[in-house]
Coordinates of C-alpha atoms in Angstrom, one line a residue:
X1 CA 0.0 0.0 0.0
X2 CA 1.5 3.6 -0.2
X3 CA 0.3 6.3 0.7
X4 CA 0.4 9.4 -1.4
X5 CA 0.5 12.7 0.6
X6 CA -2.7 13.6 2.0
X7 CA -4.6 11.3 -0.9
X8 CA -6.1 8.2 -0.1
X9 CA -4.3 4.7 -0.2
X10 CA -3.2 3.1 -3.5
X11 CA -2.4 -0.6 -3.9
X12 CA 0.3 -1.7 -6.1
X13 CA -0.1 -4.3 -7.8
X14 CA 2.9 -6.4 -10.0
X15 CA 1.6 -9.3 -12.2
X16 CA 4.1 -12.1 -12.3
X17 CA 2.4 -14.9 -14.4
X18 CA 3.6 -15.5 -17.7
X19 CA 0.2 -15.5 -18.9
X20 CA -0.1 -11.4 -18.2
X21 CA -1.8 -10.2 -21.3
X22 CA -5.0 -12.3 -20.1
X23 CA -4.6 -11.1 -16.5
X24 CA -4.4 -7.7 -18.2
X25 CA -7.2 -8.1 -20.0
X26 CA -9.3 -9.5 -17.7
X27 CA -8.7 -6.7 -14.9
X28 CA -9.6 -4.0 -16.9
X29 CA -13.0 -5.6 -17.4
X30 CA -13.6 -6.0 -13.9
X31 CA -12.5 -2.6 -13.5
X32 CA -13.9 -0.9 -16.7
X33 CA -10.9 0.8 -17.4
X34 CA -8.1 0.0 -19.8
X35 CA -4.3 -0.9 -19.1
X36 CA -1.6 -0.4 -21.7
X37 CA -0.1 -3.6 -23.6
X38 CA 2.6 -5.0 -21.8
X39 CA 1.9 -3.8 -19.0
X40 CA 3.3 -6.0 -15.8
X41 CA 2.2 -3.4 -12.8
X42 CA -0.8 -1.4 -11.7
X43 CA -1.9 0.7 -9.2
X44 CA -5.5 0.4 -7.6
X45 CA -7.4 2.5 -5.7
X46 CA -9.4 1.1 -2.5
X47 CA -12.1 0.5 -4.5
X48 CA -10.6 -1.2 -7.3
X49 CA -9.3 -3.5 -4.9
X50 CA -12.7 -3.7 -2.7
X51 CA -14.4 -4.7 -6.3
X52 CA -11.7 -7.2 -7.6
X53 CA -11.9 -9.1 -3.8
X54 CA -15.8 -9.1 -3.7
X55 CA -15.4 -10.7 -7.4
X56 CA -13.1 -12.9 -6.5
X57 CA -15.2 -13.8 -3.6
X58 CA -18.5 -14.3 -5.3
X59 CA -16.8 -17.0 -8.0
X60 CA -14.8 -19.5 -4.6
X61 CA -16.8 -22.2 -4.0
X62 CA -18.7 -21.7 0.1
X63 CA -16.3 -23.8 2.3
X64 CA -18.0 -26.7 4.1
X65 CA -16.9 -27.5 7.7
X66 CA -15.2 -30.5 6.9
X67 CA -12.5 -28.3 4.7
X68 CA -12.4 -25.7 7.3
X69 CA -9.3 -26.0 9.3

């Protein structure tokens, strides 16, 4: 997280997988906005990060109480 001066908190965010441009791609449709080609790291704002968690979320499968440690 860093904080910039006053401004709210921005997450950075580096993509590692060889498979970027899909990751890429797929981000800035869950986030409606675009990312340049190539591009390996992003910053998001709280709520970029708040929408991309509550997607990721809504498509895990509810844990049962037998997986649950």
């Amino acid at each position: 997280m860093v904080r910039l001066h006053g401004k709210p908190p921005m997450y950075a965010v580096v993509i590692l997988s060889p498979a970027r441009e899909p990751l890429r791609q797929r981000l800035g449709q869950i986030l409606s906005r675009n990312f340049s080609l190539g591009v390996t790291s992003i910053m998001l704002t709280v709520s970029d990060a708040q929408t991309l968690l509550a997607r990721w979320q809504s498509t895990r499968p509810a844990a049962t109480d037998q997986e649950r440690p």
